[in-house]
């Protein structure tokens, strides 16, 4: 009986691990498709809170950041729910020029979930979402403290999430941080329908080609020359359409890579300009520090000289009993 119960426990553990791996893989795959649909949508229209593609993307990102997030244990031993915003505050505090304080000081945003949603929108407009996620993943100690085993943020594929989010830097987002999208009472719900359609669309071309080949090979003995010619023309048209689709996908990937390249070059130029401004300021501060140190040394030497002179006057039999005389002597030496 003991061995049987142990076997059942191991089987349940394996099933839980398998289901957890499937859940992680599904969320990351859907996130990749969501980023792709957002980029495609941005070529036609401006992305804002009213875009269903953006609403779905935010829901996916919230579930990824909240996946197996540890609760907060109260003084009575109860575990309360935590928001991913609490983790972002702890893990992204070292990001240069971060917006955490700005989010915390927003008057119309109260709950942690609403602050997290405002943070997502703000960093998307700043084109820095991937930078924040990468910085949080590098702080593995904090991430390990906030997430349970099997969480997406602790998985090796979490680094691919940051790479996937780089593509969003090519989109110019426009949000209102006072809208209904920040409502913290509404849970994040993912609509999987568009992504199932896109997966079927990608697989349809290969399946159609295989079916045409199968039909052509099975009926080759009974086909007449006219039917064979019609079948050959249909196959050629199908192959041409598939090649056109592939060319369009390659062209889209190339355009996206080109936009990312232009964005990165612009960021490099901006950082170089900022660096060229900071270097003279740094030199001026160093010179100022040197001058301050030198003046401090001179003042210290003057004070030591005054103290020694006053000691000599006291030892020479000239007591300074009157306080005004003492003060005047010190001021005259200065």
Coordinates of C-alpha atoms in Angstrom, one line a residue:
X1 CA 0.0 0.0 0.0
X2 CA 2.8 2.4 0.9
X3 CA 4.5 1.8 -2.5
X4 CA 1.2 2.3 -4.3
X5 CA 0.6 5.6 -2.6
X6 CA 4.1 6.7 -3.3
X7 CA 3.7 5.8 -6.9
X8 CA 0.4 7.8 -7.1
X9 CA 2.2 10.8 -5.4
X10 CA 5.0 10.6 -8.0
X11 CA 2.5 10.3 -10.9
X12 CA 0.6 13.4 -9.6
X13 CA 3.8 15.3 -9.3
X14 CA 4.8 14.4 -12.8
X15 CA 1.4 15.4 -14.2
X16 CA 1.6 18.7 -12.3
X17 CA 5.1 19.4 -13.7
X18 CA 3.9 18.5 -17.2
X19 CA 0.8 20.7 -17.0
X20 CA 3.0 23.5 -15.7
X21 CA 5.4 23.2 -18.6
X22 CA 2.5 23.2 -21.1
X23 CA 1.0 26.3 -19.4
X24 CA 4.4 28.1 -19.6
X25 CA 4.9 27.2 -23.3
X26 CA 1.4 28.2 -24.2
X27 CA 1.7 31.7 -22.5
X28 CA 5.0 32.4 -24.2
X29 CA 3.8 31.2 -27.6
X30 CA 0.6 33.3 -27.3
X31 CA 2.8 36.3 -26.2
X32 CA 4.9 35.9 -29.3
X33 CA 1.8 35.9 -31.6
X34 CA 0.4 38.8 -29.7
X35 CA 3.5 40.9 -30.3
X36 CA 3.4 40.0 -34.0
X37 CA -0.3 41.0 -34.3
X38 CA 0.5 44.3 -32.6
X39 CA 3.2 45.1 -35.0
X40 CA 1.0 44.2 -38.0
X41 CA -1.8 46.3 -36.6
X42 CA 0.5 49.3 -36.0
X43 CA 1.2 49.4 -39.8
X44 CA -2.4 50.3 -40.3
X45 CA -3.6 52.2 -37.3
X46 CA -2.4 53.8 -34.0
X47 CA -2.3 51.5 -31.1
X48 CA -4.3 52.8 -28.0
X49 CA -6.5 51.4 -25.3
X50 CA -9.3 50.8 -27.7
X51 CA -7.3 48.3 -29.8
X52 CA -8.3 44.7 -29.1
X53 CA -4.8 43.5 -30.0
X54 CA -3.4 45.7 -27.3
X55 CA -6.0 44.6 -24.7
X56 CA -5.1 41.0 -25.4
X57 CA -1.4 41.7 -25.2
X58 CA -1.7 43.4 -21.8
X59 CA -3.8 40.5 -20.5
X60 CA -1.1 38.0 -21.6
X61 CA 1.7 40.1 -20.1
X62 CA -0.2 40.4 -16.8
X63 CA -0.7 36.6 -16.6
X64 CA 3.0 36.0 -17.4
X65 CA 4.2 38.4 -14.7
X66 CA 1.6 37.0 -12.3
X67 CA 2.3 33.3 -13.1
X68 CA 3.1 31.5 -9.8
X69 CA 3.7 34.8 -8.0
X70 CA 4.1 34.2 -4.2
X71 CA 1.5 35.6 -1.9
X72 CA 2.3 37.8 1.1
X73 CA 2.1 36.1 4.5
X74 CA 0.4 38.2 7.1
X75 CA 1.2 38.3 10.8
X76 CA -1.7 35.9 11.5
X77 CA -0.2 33.3 9.0
X78 CA -2.7 34.0 6.2
X79 CA -1.4 34.4 2.6
X80 CA -2.8 37.4 0.7
X81 CA -2.7 37.9 -3.1
X82 CA 0.1 40.0 -4.5
X83 CA 0.2 42.0 -7.7
X84 CA 3.1 41.9 -10.2
X85 CA 3.5 45.7 -9.6
X86 CA 5.1 44.9 -6.2
X87 CA 7.7 42.7 -7.9
X88 CA 8.4 45.3 -10.5
X89 CA 9.0 47.9 -7.8
X90 CA 11.5 45.6 -6.1
X91 CA 13.3 44.3 -9.2
X92 CA 13.4 47.4 -11.4
X93 CA 14.4 50.0 -8.9
X94 CA 18.0 50.0 -10.3
X95 CA 16.9 50.9 -13.8
X96 CA 18.3 54.3 -14.7
X97 CA 15.7 57.0 -15.0
X98 CA 12.9 54.6 -14.0
X99 CA 9.3 55.7 -13.8
X100 CA 8.4 53.8 -10.6
X101 CA 8.2 57.0 -8.5
X102 CA 6.0 58.6 -11.2
X103 CA 3.5 55.7 -11.1
X104 CA 3.5 55.7 -7.3
X105 CA 2.7 59.4 -7.2
X106 CA -0.3 59.2 -9.6
X107 CA -3.4 60.4 -7.8
X108 CA -6.0 58.6 -9.9
X109 CA -4.3 55.2 -9.6
X110 CA -4.9 53.5 -6.3
X111 CA -4.7 49.7 -6.4
X112 CA -1.5 47.7 -7.2
X113 CA -3.1 46.1 -10.2
X114 CA -4.0 49.5 -11.6
X115 CA -0.5 50.8 -11.0
X116 CA 0.9 47.8 -12.8
X117 CA -1.3 48.5 -15.8
X118 CA -0.3 52.1 -15.8
X119 CA 3.4 51.0 -15.7
X120 CA 3.0 48.8 -18.7
X121 CA 1.4 51.6 -20.7
X122 CA 4.0 54.2 -19.7
X123 CA 7.1 52.0 -20.4
X124 CA 5.5 51.1 -23.8
X125 CA 5.2 54.7 -24.7
X126 CA 8.9 55.2 -23.5
X127 CA 9.9 52.1 -25.6
X128 CA 11.6 50.5 -22.6
X129 CA 9.4 47.5 -21.7
X130 CA 12.1 45.0 -22.8
X131 CA 14.7 47.0 -20.8
X132 CA 12.7 46.7 -17.6
X133 CA 12.0 43.0 -18.1
X134 CA 15.7 42.3 -18.8
X135 CA 16.8 44.2 -15.7
X136 CA 14.3 42.3 -13.5
X137 CA 15.5 39.0 -14.9
X138 CA 19.1 39.9 -14.2
X139 CA 18.2 40.4 -10.5
X140 CA 17.7 36.7 -10.0
X141 CA 17.9 36.9 -6.2
X142 CA 14.8 39.2 -6.1
X143 CA 13.0 37.2 -8.8
X144 CA 13.6 33.9 -6.9
X145 CA 12.3 35.5 -3.7
X146 CA 9.0 36.7 -5.3
X147 CA 8.1 33.6 -7.5
X148 CA 7.5 30.0 -6.8
X149 CA 9.2 27.1 -8.6
X150 CA 7.9 26.6 -12.1
X151 CA 7.1 30.2 -12.7
X152 CA 7.8 31.7 -16.2
X153 CA 10.0 34.4 -14.8
X154 CA 12.3 31.7 -13.3
X155 CA 12.3 29.6 -16.5
X156 CA 15.2 29.7 -19.0
X157 CA 12.8 30.9 -21.7
X158 CA 12.1 34.1 -19.8
X159 CA 15.1 35.6 -21.6
X160 CA 13.3 35.0 -24.9
X161 CA 10.4 37.0 -23.6
X162 CA 12.6 40.1 -23.2
X163 CA 13.9 39.5 -26.8
X164 CA 10.4 39.2 -28.1
X165 CA 9.3 42.4 -26.5
X166 CA 12.1 44.4 -28.3
X167 CA 9.9 44.4 -31.4
X168 CA 7.4 46.6 -29.6
X169 CA 10.0 49.4 -29.6
X170 CA 9.1 50.0 -33.3
X171 CA 5.5 51.0 -32.3
X172 CA 4.4 54.5 -31.3
X173 CA 1.8 53.8 -28.6
X174 CA -0.6 56.4 -27.4
X175 CA -2.4 55.9 -24.1
X176 CA -4.4 57.9 -21.6
X177 CA -3.3 57.0 -18.1
X178 CA -6.6 58.1 -16.6
X179 CA -8.8 55.8 -18.7
X180 CA -10.9 52.8 -17.9
X181 CA -8.1 50.4 -18.9
X182 CA -6.5 51.0 -15.6
X183 CA -9.4 49.6 -13.6
X184 CA -7.9 47.3 -11.1
X185 CA -11.1 45.4 -10.4
X186 CA -11.3 43.9 -13.9
X187 CA -9.3 40.6 -14.2
X188 CA -7.0 39.9 -17.2
X189 CA -8.8 37.6 -19.7
X190 CA -7.0 36.3 -22.8
X191 CA -8.8 35.8 -26.0
X192 CA -7.1 32.9 -27.8
X193 CA -9.2 32.9 -30.9
X194 CA -7.0 35.2 -33.1
X195 CA -3.9 33.2 -32.3
X196 CA -5.6 29.9 -33.1
X197 CA -6.6 31.3 -36.5
X198 CA -3.0 32.5 -37.2
X199 CA -1.6 29.1 -36.3
X200 CA -4.1 27.4 -38.6
X201 CA -3.3 30.0 -41.3
X202 CA 0.4 29.2 -41.1
X203 CA -0.2 25.5 -41.3
X204 CA -2.8 25.6 -44.1
X205 CA -0.3 26.2 -46.9
X206 CA 1.8 23.1 -46.1
X207 CA -1.2 20.9 -45.5
X208 CA -2.8 22.0 -48.9
X209 CA 0.4 21.2 -50.7
X210 CA 0.6 17.8 -49.2
X211 CA -3.0 17.1 -50.0
X212 CA -2.5 18.1 -53.6
X213 CA 0.5 15.9 -54.0
X214 CA -1.4 13.0 -52.5
X215 CA -4.4 13.4 -54.8
X216 CA -2.1 13.8 -57.8
X217 CA -0.1 10.7 -57.0
X218 CA -3.1 8.5 -56.3
X219 CA -5.0 9.5 -59.4
X220 CA -2.1 9.7 -61.9
X221 CA -2.9 6.4 -63.6
X222 CA -6.6 7.4 -64.4
X223 CA -6.0 11.0 -65.3
X224 CA -6.3 12.1 -68.9
X225 CA -3.8 14.6 -70.4
X226 CA -6.3 17.4 -69.9
X227 CA -6.8 16.6 -66.3
X228 CA -3.1 16.3 -65.7
X229 CA -2.5 19.7 -67.3
X230 CA -5.2 21.2 -65.2
X231 CA -3.7 19.6 -62.1
X232 CA -0.3 20.8 -63.0
X233 CA -1.5 24.4 -63.5
X234 CA -3.3 24.3 -60.2
X235 CA -0.2 23.0 -58.5
X236 CA 1.9 25.7 -60.1
X237 CA -0.6 28.4 -59.0
X238 CA -0.6 27.0 -55.5
X239 CA 3.1 27.0 -55.3
X240 CA 3.2 30.5 -56.6
X241 CA 0.7 31.7 -54.0
X242 CA 2.7 30.0 -51.3
X243 CA 5.9 31.7 -52.5
X244 CA 4.2 35.0 -52.6
X245 CA 3.0 34.5 -49.0
X246 CA 6.6 33.6 -48.0
X247 CA 8.0 36.6 -49.8
X248 CA 5.5 38.9 -48.0
X249 CA 6.4 37.4 -44.6
X250 CA 10.1 37.8 -45.4
X251 CA 9.5 41.4 -46.5
X252 CA 7.6 42.1 -43.3
X253 CA 10.4 40.6 -41.2
X254 CA 13.0 42.6 -43.1
X255 CA 11.0 45.8 -42.6
X256 CA 10.6 45.2 -38.9
X257 CA 14.3 44.4 -38.6
X258 CA 15.1 47.6 -40.5
X259 CA 12.9 49.7 -38.2
X260 CA 14.5 48.1 -35.1
X261 CA 17.9 48.9 -36.6
X262 CA 16.9 52.5 -37.2
X263 CA 15.5 52.7 -33.6
X264 CA 18.7 51.3 -32.1
X265 CA 20.9 53.6 -34.1
X266 CA 18.8 56.6 -32.9
X267 CA 19.1 55.4 -29.4
X268 CA 22.9 55.1 -29.8
X269 CA 23.1 58.6 -31.2
X270 CA 21.0 59.9 -28.3
X271 CA 23.2 58.1 -25.7
X272 CA 26.3 59.5 -27.4
X273 CA 24.9 63.0 -27.3
X274 CA 24.0 62.6 -23.6
X275 CA 27.5 61.2 -22.9
X276 CA 29.1 64.2 -24.7
X277 CA 27.1 66.5 -22.4
X278 CA 27.9 64.5 -19.2
X279 CA 31.7 64.3 -19.8
X280 CA 32.2 68.1 -19.5
X281 CA 29.9 68.2 -16.5
X282 CA 31.9 65.5 -14.9
X283 CA 35.2 67.3 -15.5
X284 CA 33.7 70.5 -14.1
X285 CA 32.5 68.7 -11.0
X286 CA 35.9 67.1 -10.5
X287 CA 37.6 70.5 -10.8
X288 CA 35.1 71.9 -8.3
X289 CA 35.8 69.1 -5.9
X290 CA 39.6 69.7 -6.2
X291 CA 39.2 73.4 -5.6
X292 CA 36.9 72.7 -2.6
X293 CA 39.5 70.2 -1.2
X294 CA 42.2 72.8 -1.6
X295 CA 40.3 75.6 0.1
X296 CA 39.4 73.2 2.9
X297 CA 43.1 72.4 3.4
X298 CA 44.1 76.1 3.4
X299 CA 41.3 76.9 6.0
X300 CA 42.5 74.0 8.1
X301 CA 46.1 75.2 8.1
X302 CA 44.9 78.8 8.9
X303 CA 42.9 77.5 11.9
X304 CA 45.8 75.4 13.1
X305 CA 48.1 78.5 12.9
X306 CA 45.5 80.6 14.8
X307 CA 45.3 77.9 17.5
X308 CA 49.1 77.7 17.9
X309 CA 49.3 81.5 18.1
X310 CA 46.7 81.7 20.8
X311 CA 48.4 79.0 22.7
X312 CA 51.7 81.0 22.5
X313 CA 49.9 84.1 23.8
X314 CA 48.4 82.2 26.7
X315 CA 51.7 80.6 27.7
X316 CA 53.5 84.0 27.4
X317 CA 51.5 85.5 30.2
X318 CA 48.9 87.4 28.3
X319 CA 45.6 85.8 29.4
X320 CA 42.6 86.7 27.4
X321 CA 40.0 87.0 30.1
X322 CA 37.7 89.2 28.2
X323 CA 35.6 87.4 25.6
X324 CA 35.5 90.3 23.2
X325 CA 39.3 90.5 23.1
X326 CA 39.4 86.8 22.3
X327 CA 37.0 87.2 19.4
X328 CA 38.7 90.3 18.0
X329 CA 42.0 88.4 18.1
X330 CA 40.6 85.5 16.2
X331 CA 38.8 87.7 13.6
X332 CA 42.0 89.7 13.1
X333 CA 43.9 86.5 12.3
X334 CA 41.3 85.4 9.8

